Amino acid sequence: MSFAAIGFIQPLILSALALLPLIWWLLRFTPPSPAEVAFPAVRLLLGLQANEETPARSPWWLTALRMLIAALIIVALASPVFNPQSGATAVSPNLLIVVDNGWASASRWPQRRAMLDAALQQADSHGQTVSIVATASLSAEEGQKAAGLEPQPFSPNRVNAARLLSTVNPGSGNGYDVVWLADGVDSSGAANLAAELTRLSAGYRFSIVTDTRGHGALGLGGQANTEKALQARIVSAEGGPRKGRVSALSGRGARLADAPFSLAKGKHETQVTINLPLELRNQVTRLEISGEPSAGATHLLDASTFWQRFGITSGEAREAAQPLLSPTHYIERALSPHGEVTVSSTGNIKRDTSALLERHPTILIYANIGRIISSTADRLKKWVRKGGVLVRFAGPRLEKGGDTLLPVPLRRGGRAMGGALSWQTPQALAPFEEQSPFYGLTIPEDVKITRQVLADPAATQHSKAQVWARLEDGTPLVTAARQGTGWLVLFHISANSDWSNLPMSGLFVQMLRRTAKFAHGTSGVAQDASSNGEQQTNDAANATKAAESRIWPYRTAACHRECASC
């Protein structure tokens, strides 16, 4: 029963208002006057003046006040409700509440909890049986277990929720009051779920409730590490206007930087740029929208986002007039879109190495360099043991003999295939093995190797070197070995087109990119041991362990097939 904006849960109690006339009569009832008995001593009081008088009947305003109090008590007992729920012609004995508890609901979960509590309280007053279906966890709960509902870090599965509800038969005249607490995001399966809820309502109430209030769900749609900054894309389901900030956090949760973003009215996405020095940028492991506590507003960064510093040098001065003949040309072209490339080719290996290490690279690449002198070799060994990756390419100088900065000992002299004095034809690459980081890459049929340096079989079988790539005849093409927390990697061919056409293929780019993943992205690993000490060594070791956890899932074939496209 309701009057305008006020309703009553117990309207029968209002019938007690009919007793108000009886109450009025009782309040105005006056008992008979007392009998008068003459008492002589009372004459002594006749001359006194009375200051206080008691009326024979109660005043009218006091009677009216008592009547009003009685009426208010009756109305209070009828349980009035302000602005009661309207729209349904009847109340079903059953109430079905569907809750979207995916990532988009996390930021406004307290408001959704209040809606759920209000619906349960109303159902209790109507004596309804409550069923709750959470679309993200796909569980049917009793009303008294609703307190256990929590937002989940993924999207709701409305298709499965509709499939679950399709098995429910409302029966003849026994439908449900349906309340759908939607998250405001039109994900897949919304139409199917709405159709099933319409069927279950069977003419009773069916309402869809959202509580955006101008603060709908925000998502971090994607990010990219460019040459100068981190870029993130902010998306909104309901559109602008909306303002906020995106924060860049380190692995320890330290806030390294943040940048404001603004969504214009009617716009559903925008892009934000976070400017950071390279040293700090490579420490960022997480981007998140401040004040938006949901999984969709958080983006985790992996090794693919590191903007590496590559140092490249060769055993000869750069020839600007003939760039295609340069030992470093194809390496520069392959790595420049994925990192900061510094080339120092003066022909003086000691001077070039010092200049490159001052730039704090994560990877050093030597092309066509023979034996490295002892002072430079000692400095490079310290750098590699602290987590650096030294990649070397063979050439005529390395055919004369190697040094200790190679993953495998080499035989003197190279191996020529397809020449006028050779019985052998150019070799193709064998399929990459499962333990290789190159596993899963497609090998072009036209890639051929015409010359290579050979590993010494007698010494190699006792070493801990790994073979990442082979030729069809089984001879190593790429070998690698751990030294401390770093790596030594050798391509047994030259870095230009003199010994093969591999550097001119897309496979060469992919092989270098996967090799670069072994660098853990901390620029401090390139600093001198004398200026850093034990703390940096520990940091480099921890970073290398993290890098290995990203690289060596390739050990299992099933996992590597999933990662083959990266």
Coordinates of C-alpha atoms in Angstrom, one line a residue:
M1 CA 0.0 0.0 0.0
S2 CA 1.4 3.4 -0.9
F3 CA 0.4 7.1 -0.8
A4 CA 2.4 9.2 -3.4
A5 CA 6.1 8.7 -2.5
I6 CA 5.4 6.8 0.8
G7 CA 4.6 3.2 1.0
F8 CA 3.8 0.8 3.9
I9 CA 5.2 -2.7 4.4
Q10 CA 2.5 -3.5 7.0
P11 CA -0.6 -1.5 5.8
L12 CA -3.1 -3.5 8.0
I13 CA -1.8 -1.7 11.1
L14 CA -3.2 1.6 9.7
S15 CA -6.7 0.3 10.5
A16 CA -5.9 1.2 14.1
L17 CA -6.4 4.8 13.1
A18 CA -10.2 4.1 13.4
L19 CA -9.7 3.9 17.2
L20 CA -8.7 7.5 17.4
P21 CA -12.2 8.8 18.3
L22 CA -12.3 6.3 21.2
I23 CA -9.0 7.5 22.3
W24 CA -10.2 11.1 22.1
W25 CA -13.2 10.3 24.3
L26 CA -11.0 8.5 26.9
L27 CA -8.7 11.5 27.0
R28 CA -11.6 13.9 27.6
F29 CA -13.4 11.6 30.2
T30 CA -14.0 13.5 33.5
P31 CA -14.8 11.5 36.7
P32 CA -17.9 12.7 38.8
S33 CA -17.4 15.5 41.3
P34 CA -16.5 14.4 44.9
A35 CA -19.0 14.7 47.7
E36 CA -18.8 17.8 49.9
V37 CA -18.5 17.3 53.7
A38 CA -18.6 20.3 56.0
F39 CA -15.5 20.5 58.2
P40 CA -15.4 23.5 60.6
A41 CA -11.7 23.7 60.6
V42 CA -11.7 24.4 56.9
R43 CA -13.0 27.9 57.6
L44 CA -9.5 28.8 58.6
L45 CA -8.5 28.5 55.0
L46 CA -11.2 30.6 53.4
G47 CA -9.2 33.7 53.5
L48 CA -6.2 32.3 51.7
Q49 CA -5.5 33.1 48.1
A50 CA -4.7 30.0 45.8
N51 CA -1.7 30.6 43.4
E52 CA -2.2 27.4 41.4
E53 CA -5.4 26.1 39.9
T54 CA -6.0 22.6 38.2
P55 CA -8.5 22.7 35.4
A56 CA -11.5 20.4 35.5
R57 CA -10.9 19.3 31.9
S58 CA -7.7 18.9 29.8
P59 CA -7.0 21.8 27.4
W60 CA -7.9 21.2 23.7
W61 CA -4.3 21.6 22.5
L62 CA -3.1 19.0 24.9
T63 CA -5.8 16.6 23.8
A64 CA -4.9 17.3 20.1
L65 CA -1.2 16.6 20.8
R66 CA -2.0 13.3 22.5
M67 CA -4.1 12.3 19.5
L68 CA -1.3 13.2 17.1
I69 CA 1.2 11.1 19.1
A70 CA -1.1 8.1 19.0
A71 CA -1.6 8.5 15.3
L72 CA 2.2 8.7 14.6
I73 CA 2.8 5.5 16.7
I74 CA 0.2 3.7 14.5
V75 CA 1.8 4.9 11.3
A76 CA 5.3 4.0 12.5
L77 CA 4.1 0.4 13.3
A78 CA 2.9 0.2 9.6
S79 CA 6.6 0.4 8.5
P80 CA 6.5 3.3 6.0
V81 CA 9.0 3.3 3.1
F82 CA 10.0 6.4 1.2
N83 CA 9.8 6.2 -2.6
P84 CA 9.1 2.4 -2.8
Q85 CA 10.2 0.4 -5.9
S86 CA 7.6 0.6 -8.6
G87 CA 7.1 -0.8 -12.1
A88 CA 6.1 -4.4 -11.5
T89 CA 2.4 -5.3 -11.2
A90 CA 3.2 -8.1 -8.8
V91 CA 5.9 -9.5 -6.6
S92 CA 7.3 -12.9 -7.5
P93 CA 8.2 -15.3 -4.6
N94 CA 11.6 -15.7 -6.2
L95 CA 14.3 -13.1 -6.8
L96 CA 17.2 -13.6 -9.2
I97 CA 20.2 -11.2 -8.9
V98 CA 22.8 -11.3 -11.7
V99 CA 26.1 -9.5 -10.8
D100 CA 28.8 -8.6 -13.2
N101 CA 31.9 -9.0 -11.0
G102 CA 34.6 -8.8 -13.6
W103 CA 37.4 -6.3 -13.8
A104 CA 35.2 -3.4 -14.9
S105 CA 33.2 -3.5 -11.7
A106 CA 36.2 -3.4 -9.3
S107 CA 36.6 0.3 -9.2
R108 CA 33.0 0.8 -8.0
W109 CA 32.6 -2.3 -6.0
P110 CA 31.5 -0.6 -2.8
Q111 CA 28.6 1.0 -4.6
R112 CA 27.6 -2.4 -6.2
R113 CA 27.8 -4.0 -2.7
A114 CA 25.4 -1.3 -1.4
M115 CA 23.0 -2.1 -4.3
L116 CA 23.2 -5.8 -3.6
D117 CA 22.6 -5.3 0.1
A118 CA 19.5 -3.1 -0.7
A119 CA 18.1 -5.7 -3.0
L120 CA 18.6 -8.4 -0.4
Q121 CA 16.9 -6.3 2.3
Q122 CA 13.9 -5.6 0.1
A123 CA 13.7 -9.4 -0.8
D124 CA 13.7 -10.2 2.9
S125 CA 10.9 -7.8 3.6
H126 CA 8.8 -9.5 0.8
G127 CA 9.7 -13.0 1.9
Q128 CA 11.4 -13.8 -1.4
T129 CA 13.8 -16.7 -2.1
V130 CA 17.0 -15.2 -3.4
S131 CA 19.4 -16.7 -6.1
I132 CA 22.6 -14.9 -7.1
V133 CA 24.6 -15.6 -10.2
A134 CA 28.1 -14.0 -10.6
T135 CA 29.0 -13.8 -14.3
A136 CA 32.8 -13.7 -13.7
S137 CA 32.9 -16.6 -11.2
L138 CA 29.9 -18.5 -12.6
S139 CA 28.6 -19.6 -9.3
A140 CA 25.1 -19.8 -7.9
E141 CA 25.0 -18.5 -4.4
E142 CA 22.4 -18.3 -1.7
G143 CA 21.4 -14.8 -0.5
Q144 CA 23.2 -15.2 2.9
K145 CA 26.5 -16.0 1.0
A146 CA 26.4 -12.8 -1.0
A147 CA 29.1 -11.3 1.3
G148 CA 31.6 -13.6 -0.3
L149 CA 31.3 -12.1 -3.7
E150 CA 34.5 -10.3 -4.9
P151 CA 35.5 -8.7 -8.2
Q152 CA 37.6 -10.9 -10.4
P153 CA 40.6 -9.7 -12.6
F154 CA 39.1 -10.8 -15.9
S155 CA 36.0 -10.1 -18.0
P156 CA 32.6 -11.6 -17.1
N157 CA 31.6 -14.7 -19.1
R158 CA 28.0 -13.8 -19.9
V159 CA 27.8 -16.5 -22.5
N160 CA 28.3 -19.2 -19.9
A161 CA 26.0 -17.4 -17.5
A162 CA 23.2 -17.5 -20.1
R163 CA 23.9 -21.2 -20.7
L164 CA 23.6 -21.8 -17.0
L165 CA 20.3 -20.0 -16.7
S166 CA 18.9 -21.7 -19.8
T167 CA 18.5 -24.9 -17.7
V168 CA 16.2 -23.1 -15.3
N169 CA 12.4 -23.5 -15.9
P170 CA 10.4 -20.7 -14.3
G171 CA 7.2 -22.7 -14.4
S172 CA 3.7 -21.5 -15.0
G173 CA 3.1 -18.3 -13.1
N174 CA 6.2 -18.8 -11.1
G175 CA 8.7 -16.5 -12.7
Y176 CA 11.5 -14.4 -11.1
D177 CA 11.9 -10.9 -10.1
V178 CA 15.2 -10.2 -12.0
V179 CA 17.8 -7.6 -11.1
W180 CA 21.0 -7.4 -13.3
L181 CA 23.8 -5.3 -11.7
A182 CA 25.6 -4.6 -15.0
D183 CA 29.2 -3.2 -15.2
G184 CA 28.3 -0.8 -18.0
V185 CA 30.7 -2.5 -20.5
D186 CA 29.1 -4.2 -23.6
S187 CA 31.1 -7.4 -23.7
S188 CA 30.2 -10.5 -25.7
G189 CA 27.2 -12.4 -24.6
A190 CA 25.2 -9.5 -23.3
A191 CA 22.3 -10.1 -25.7
N192 CA 22.1 -13.8 -24.9
L193 CA 22.0 -13.1 -21.2
A194 CA 19.4 -10.4 -21.5
A195 CA 17.2 -12.8 -23.5
E196 CA 17.5 -15.5 -20.8
L197 CA 16.7 -13.0 -18.0
T198 CA 13.6 -11.8 -20.0
R199 CA 12.4 -15.4 -20.2
L200 CA 12.9 -16.1 -16.5
S201 CA 11.1 -12.9 -15.5
A202 CA 7.9 -14.3 -17.0
G203 CA 6.1 -10.9 -16.7
Y204 CA 7.5 -9.9 -13.3
R205 CA 10.1 -7.2 -12.8
F206 CA 13.2 -7.2 -14.9
S207 CA 15.6 -4.3 -14.3
I208 CA 19.2 -3.5 -15.4
V209 CA 21.1 -1.4 -12.9
T210 CA 24.4 0.4 -13.5
D211 CA 26.1 2.8 -11.1
T212 CA 28.5 4.7 -13.3
R213 CA 27.6 8.2 -12.1
G214 CA 30.1 9.6 -14.6
H215 CA 32.9 7.3 -13.4
G216 CA 32.7 4.3 -15.7
A217 CA 35.4 1.7 -16.0
L218 CA 38.8 2.7 -17.5
G219 CA 41.2 0.4 -19.2
L220 CA 44.9 0.5 -20.2
G221 CA 44.5 -0.7 -23.7
G222 CA 48.1 -1.1 -24.7
Q223 CA 51.6 0.4 -24.5
A224 CA 54.7 0.7 -26.5
N225 CA 58.3 1.5 -25.6
T226 CA 59.5 4.0 -28.2
E227 CA 62.9 5.5 -28.6
K228 CA 62.1 8.4 -26.3
A229 CA 59.3 7.4 -24.0
L230 CA 56.7 5.0 -22.8
Q231 CA 53.3 5.3 -24.5
A232 CA 50.0 4.0 -23.1
R233 CA 46.5 4.0 -24.5
I234 CA 43.6 4.8 -22.2
V235 CA 40.1 3.5 -23.1
S236 CA 36.7 4.3 -21.6
A237 CA 33.5 2.4 -22.2
E238 CA 31.2 5.4 -21.5
G239 CA 33.5 8.1 -23.0
G240 CA 34.6 11.5 -21.7
P241 CA 34.9 13.9 -20.2
R242 CA 37.3 12.2 -17.8
K243 CA 40.7 13.1 -16.3
G244 CA 43.3 11.1 -14.5
R245 CA 46.9 10.0 -14.3
V246 CA 48.9 7.1 -15.5
S247 CA 51.8 5.9 -13.2
A248 CA 54.9 4.0 -14.1
L249 CA 56.0 1.6 -11.2
S250 CA 59.2 -0.4 -10.7
G251 CA 59.3 -4.1 -9.7
R252 CA 59.5 -3.0 -6.1
G253 CA 56.4 -0.8 -6.4
A254 CA 58.3 2.5 -6.4
R255 CA 56.6 5.2 -8.4
L256 CA 59.1 6.3 -11.1
A257 CA 56.9 8.8 -13.0
D258 CA 53.4 9.7 -13.9
A259 CA 51.6 11.6 -16.6
P260 CA 48.1 13.2 -16.8
F261 CA 45.6 12.2 -19.4
S262 CA 42.3 13.8 -20.4
L263 CA 39.4 12.3 -22.3
A264 CA 37.4 14.8 -24.3
K265 CA 33.6 14.8 -24.2
G266 CA 32.3 11.9 -26.4
K267 CA 35.8 10.4 -26.9
H268 CA 36.4 6.8 -25.9
E269 CA 40.2 6.7 -25.9
T270 CA 43.3 8.8 -25.6
Q271 CA 47.1 8.3 -25.5
V272 CA 49.5 9.4 -22.9
T273 CA 53.3 9.7 -23.0
I274 CA 55.6 9.1 -20.1
N275 CA 59.1 10.6 -20.5
L276 CA 61.8 8.9 -18.6
P277 CA 65.6 8.4 -19.0
L278 CA 66.5 5.1 -20.5
E279 CA 68.0 3.8 -17.2
L280 CA 64.7 4.4 -15.4
R281 CA 62.5 3.4 -18.3
N282 CA 63.9 -0.1 -18.3
Q283 CA 63.1 -0.5 -14.6
V284 CA 59.4 0.0 -15.2
T285 CA 57.5 -3.2 -14.8
R286 CA 53.9 -2.0 -14.4
L287 CA 51.7 0.8 -15.7
E288 CA 48.5 1.6 -13.9
I289 CA 45.8 4.3 -13.8
S290 CA 45.9 6.0 -10.5
G291 CA 42.8 5.6 -8.4
E292 CA 41.4 2.9 -10.6
P293 CA 41.7 -0.4 -8.6
S294 CA 41.0 -2.9 -11.3
A295 CA 42.9 -5.4 -13.4
G296 CA 41.9 -3.7 -16.6
A297 CA 43.6 -0.5 -15.5
T298 CA 46.9 -2.2 -14.9
H299 CA 49.4 -3.3 -17.6
L300 CA 52.4 -5.5 -16.9
L301 CA 55.6 -5.0 -19.0
D302 CA 58.0 -7.8 -20.0
A303 CA 61.4 -8.0 -21.6
S304 CA 60.0 -7.1 -25.0
T305 CA 59.4 -3.5 -23.8
F306 CA 63.0 -2.9 -22.8
W307 CA 64.6 -0.3 -24.9
Q308 CA 68.1 -1.8 -25.2
R309 CA 71.4 0.0 -25.7
F310 CA 73.4 -1.8 -28.4
G311 CA 77.1 -1.0 -28.8
I312 CA 78.5 -2.1 -32.2
T313 CA 82.1 -2.1 -33.4
S314 CA 84.2 -3.8 -36.1
G315 CA 87.8 -4.4 -36.9
E316 CA 87.8 -1.7 -39.6
A317 CA 86.9 2.0 -40.0
R318 CA 83.4 2.7 -41.3
E319 CA 83.0 3.3 -45.0
A320 CA 80.2 5.8 -45.6
A321 CA 80.6 5.5 -49.4
Q322 CA 80.0 1.7 -49.3
P323 CA 77.5 1.0 -46.5
L324 CA 76.4 -2.3 -47.8
L325 CA 79.9 -3.7 -47.5
S326 CA 80.3 -2.5 -43.9
P327 CA 80.4 -5.4 -41.4
T328 CA 78.0 -3.4 -39.1
H329 CA 75.4 -2.2 -41.7
Y330 CA 72.9 -5.1 -41.5
I331 CA 73.3 -5.3 -37.7
E332 CA 72.4 -1.6 -37.4
R333 CA 69.4 -2.0 -39.7
A334 CA 68.1 -5.0 -37.7
L335 CA 68.4 -3.5 -34.2
S336 CA 67.8 0.2 -34.7
P337 CA 63.9 -0.1 -34.5
H338 CA 64.2 -1.9 -31.2
G339 CA 66.8 0.0 -29.2
E340 CA 69.4 2.7 -29.0
V341 CA 72.3 1.8 -31.4
T342 CA 75.8 3.3 -30.9
V343 CA 78.5 2.4 -33.5
S344 CA 82.2 3.1 -32.9
S345 CA 84.4 1.8 -35.6
T346 CA 87.7 3.6 -35.7
G347 CA 89.9 0.6 -36.3
N348 CA 91.2 0.8 -32.7
I349 CA 89.5 -1.9 -30.6
K350 CA 90.7 -0.6 -27.3
R351 CA 89.5 2.9 -28.0
D352 CA 86.2 1.7 -29.4
T353 CA 85.5 -0.6 -26.5
S354 CA 86.1 2.2 -23.9
A355 CA 83.8 4.5 -25.8
L356 CA 81.0 1.9 -26.0
L357 CA 81.3 0.9 -22.3
E358 CA 81.0 4.5 -21.3
R359 CA 77.5 4.5 -22.9
H360 CA 76.5 1.6 -20.5
P361 CA 75.2 -0.8 -23.2
T362 CA 73.3 -4.0 -22.4
I363 CA 74.7 -5.7 -25.5
L364 CA 78.1 -5.4 -27.2
I365 CA 78.4 -6.7 -30.8
Y366 CA 81.8 -7.3 -32.4
A367 CA 82.0 -7.9 -36.1
N368 CA 85.1 -9.2 -37.9
I369 CA 87.4 -8.7 -34.9
G370 CA 90.2 -11.2 -34.3
R371 CA 92.1 -11.6 -31.1
I372 CA 91.3 -9.1 -28.4
I373 CA 94.3 -7.7 -26.5
S374 CA 94.6 -8.7 -22.8
S375 CA 93.7 -5.3 -21.2
T376 CA 90.6 -5.0 -23.2
A377 CA 89.7 -8.6 -22.8
D378 CA 90.0 -8.4 -19.0
R379 CA 87.6 -5.4 -19.0
L380 CA 85.1 -7.2 -21.2
K381 CA 85.2 -10.4 -19.0
K382 CA 84.3 -8.3 -16.0
W383 CA 81.5 -6.7 -17.9
V384 CA 80.1 -10.0 -19.2
R385 CA 80.3 -11.7 -15.7
K386 CA 78.1 -8.9 -14.4
G387 CA 75.3 -9.6 -16.9
G388 CA 76.5 -8.2 -20.2
V389 CA 75.9 -10.0 -23.5
L390 CA 78.8 -10.0 -25.9
V391 CA 77.8 -11.1 -29.5
R392 CA 80.6 -11.7 -32.0
F393 CA 80.5 -12.3 -35.7
A394 CA 83.2 -14.2 -37.5
G395 CA 85.3 -12.9 -40.4
P396 CA 88.6 -13.2 -42.0
R397 CA 90.4 -12.0 -38.8
L398 CA 88.8 -14.7 -36.6
E399 CA 89.8 -17.4 -39.0
K400 CA 93.4 -17.0 -37.8
G401 CA 92.5 -18.0 -34.3
G402 CA 90.2 -17.1 -31.4
D403 CA 90.6 -16.0 -27.8
T404 CA 89.0 -16.6 -24.4
L405 CA 86.0 -14.3 -25.2
L406 CA 84.4 -17.0 -27.4
P407 CA 81.8 -19.6 -26.3
V408 CA 83.8 -22.4 -28.0
P409 CA 87.4 -22.9 -29.2
L410 CA 87.9 -22.5 -32.9
R411 CA 89.9 -24.4 -35.5
R412 CA 92.4 -22.3 -37.5
G413 CA 91.2 -21.6 -41.0
G414 CA 87.7 -21.2 -42.3
R415 CA 85.5 -23.6 -44.2
A416 CA 84.5 -22.5 -47.7
M417 CA 81.5 -24.1 -49.5
G418 CA 80.5 -23.6 -53.1
G419 CA 83.8 -22.1 -54.3
A420 CA 85.8 -23.1 -57.4
L421 CA 88.2 -25.3 -55.3
S422 CA 85.5 -26.8 -53.1
W423 CA 83.5 -30.0 -53.6
Q424 CA 80.8 -28.9 -51.1
T425 CA 77.8 -26.8 -52.0
P426 CA 76.4 -23.9 -50.0
Q427 CA 74.6 -25.2 -46.9
A428 CA 71.1 -24.3 -45.6
L429 CA 70.1 -24.0 -42.0
A430 CA 68.8 -27.1 -40.1
P431 CA 65.5 -26.7 -38.1
F432 CA 66.1 -25.1 -34.8
E433 CA 66.1 -27.5 -31.8
E434 CA 63.7 -27.2 -29.0
Q435 CA 66.3 -26.0 -26.5
S436 CA 67.3 -23.1 -28.7
P437 CA 65.8 -19.6 -28.2
F438 CA 65.4 -19.6 -32.0
Y439 CA 63.0 -22.5 -31.9
G440 CA 59.8 -21.9 -33.9
L441 CA 61.3 -19.4 -36.3
T442 CA 60.6 -20.0 -40.0
I443 CA 63.8 -20.6 -42.0
P444 CA 63.6 -19.2 -45.6
E445 CA 64.5 -21.7 -48.2
D446 CA 66.8 -19.3 -50.0
V447 CA 69.1 -18.7 -47.0
K448 CA 72.5 -20.3 -47.8
I449 CA 75.8 -20.3 -46.0
T450 CA 79.0 -20.3 -48.2
R451 CA 81.7 -19.9 -45.5
Q452 CA 82.0 -20.4 -41.7
V453 CA 84.5 -20.8 -38.9
L454 CA 84.4 -24.2 -37.3
A455 CA 84.4 -25.1 -33.6
D456 CA 87.1 -27.4 -32.4
P457 CA 85.2 -30.7 -31.8
A458 CA 87.7 -32.1 -29.4
A459 CA 87.6 -29.0 -27.1
T460 CA 83.9 -28.3 -27.6
Q461 CA 82.6 -31.7 -26.2
H462 CA 84.1 -30.9 -22.8
S463 CA 82.8 -27.3 -22.7
K464 CA 79.4 -26.0 -21.4
A465 CA 78.6 -24.3 -24.7
Q466 CA 75.2 -24.5 -26.2
V467 CA 74.5 -24.8 -29.9
W468 CA 71.6 -22.5 -30.8
A469 CA 71.7 -23.0 -34.6
R470 CA 73.2 -25.6 -37.0
L471 CA 73.7 -26.1 -40.7
E472 CA 72.2 -29.1 -42.4
D473 CA 75.4 -31.1 -42.0
G474 CA 75.3 -30.5 -38.2
T475 CA 78.1 -28.0 -37.9
P476 CA 77.4 -25.1 -35.5
L477 CA 76.2 -21.8 -36.9
V478 CA 75.5 -20.0 -33.6
T479 CA 77.0 -21.1 -30.2
A480 CA 76.6 -19.5 -26.8
A481 CA 78.0 -20.0 -23.3
R482 CA 77.4 -18.5 -19.8
Q483 CA 80.1 -16.5 -18.1
G484 CA 79.1 -15.4 -14.6
T485 CA 75.7 -13.8 -15.1
G486 CA 76.3 -12.8 -18.7
W487 CA 76.6 -14.5 -22.1
L488 CA 79.1 -15.0 -24.9
V489 CA 77.4 -15.6 -28.3
L490 CA 79.2 -16.3 -31.5
F491 CA 77.7 -16.3 -35.0
H492 CA 80.1 -18.5 -37.1
I493 CA 79.6 -16.3 -40.2
S494 CA 80.3 -12.7 -41.1
A495 CA 77.8 -9.9 -40.3
N496 CA 77.6 -8.9 -44.0
S497 CA 76.9 -10.7 -47.2
D498 CA 80.5 -12.0 -47.8
W499 CA 79.9 -15.4 -46.2
S500 CA 76.1 -15.8 -46.5
N501 CA 72.9 -14.1 -47.4
L502 CA 71.5 -14.6 -43.9
P503 CA 72.1 -11.0 -42.9
M504 CA 69.9 -9.8 -45.7
S505 CA 66.9 -12.0 -44.6
G506 CA 64.2 -11.3 -42.1
L507 CA 65.4 -14.4 -40.1
F508 CA 68.5 -12.4 -39.2
V509 CA 66.4 -9.7 -37.5
Q510 CA 64.4 -12.2 -35.6
M511 CA 67.6 -14.1 -34.4
L512 CA 69.2 -10.9 -33.2
R513 CA 66.0 -9.8 -31.4
R514 CA 65.8 -13.1 -29.5
T515 CA 69.4 -12.9 -28.6
A516 CA 68.8 -9.4 -27.2
K517 CA 66.3 -10.9 -24.8
F518 CA 69.1 -12.4 -22.8
A519 CA 70.1 -8.9 -21.7
H520 CA 68.2 -8.0 -18.6
G521 CA 67.8 -4.4 -19.5
T522 CA 69.7 -2.8 -16.6
S523 CA 72.2 -0.3 -18.0
G524 CA 74.2 -0.6 -14.8
V525 CA 75.7 -3.9 -15.9
A526 CA 78.0 -2.0 -18.3
Q527 CA 79.6 0.0 -15.6
D528 CA 83.1 -0.7 -14.4
A529 CA 83.5 -3.1 -11.5
S530 CA 85.8 -0.8 -9.6
S531 CA 83.1 1.9 -9.4
N532 CA 80.1 -0.3 -8.5
G533 CA 81.1 -3.1 -6.1
E534 CA 79.3 -6.0 -4.7
Q535 CA 75.8 -4.4 -4.7
Q536 CA 75.7 -4.0 -8.4
T537 CA 76.9 -7.6 -8.9
N538 CA 73.9 -8.8 -6.8
D539 CA 71.5 -6.6 -8.7
A540 CA 72.9 -8.0 -12.0
A541 CA 72.5 -11.5 -10.8
N542 CA 68.9 -11.0 -9.8
A543 CA 68.1 -9.3 -13.1
T544 CA 69.7 -12.1 -15.0
K545 CA 67.6 -14.7 -13.2
A546 CA 64.5 -12.7 -14.2
A547 CA 65.8 -12.6 -17.8
E548 CA 66.3 -16.4 -17.8
S549 CA 62.7 -16.9 -16.5
R550 CA 61.5 -15.0 -19.6
I551 CA 63.9 -16.8 -22.0
W552 CA 64.1 -20.4 -21.0
P553 CA 60.4 -21.4 -21.1
Y554 CA 61.6 -22.4 -24.6
R555 CA 62.9 -25.6 -23.0
T556 CA 59.5 -27.3 -23.3
A557 CA 58.1 -27.8 -26.8
A558 CA 54.5 -27.0 -25.9
C559 CA 55.4 -23.7 -24.3
H560 CA 57.7 -22.7 -27.1
R561 CA 55.1 -23.3 -29.7
E562 CA 52.9 -20.8 -27.8
C563 CA 55.8 -18.3 -27.8
A564 CA 57.0 -18.9 -31.3
S565 CA 55.5 -15.7 -32.6
C566 CA 57.3 -13.5 -30.1

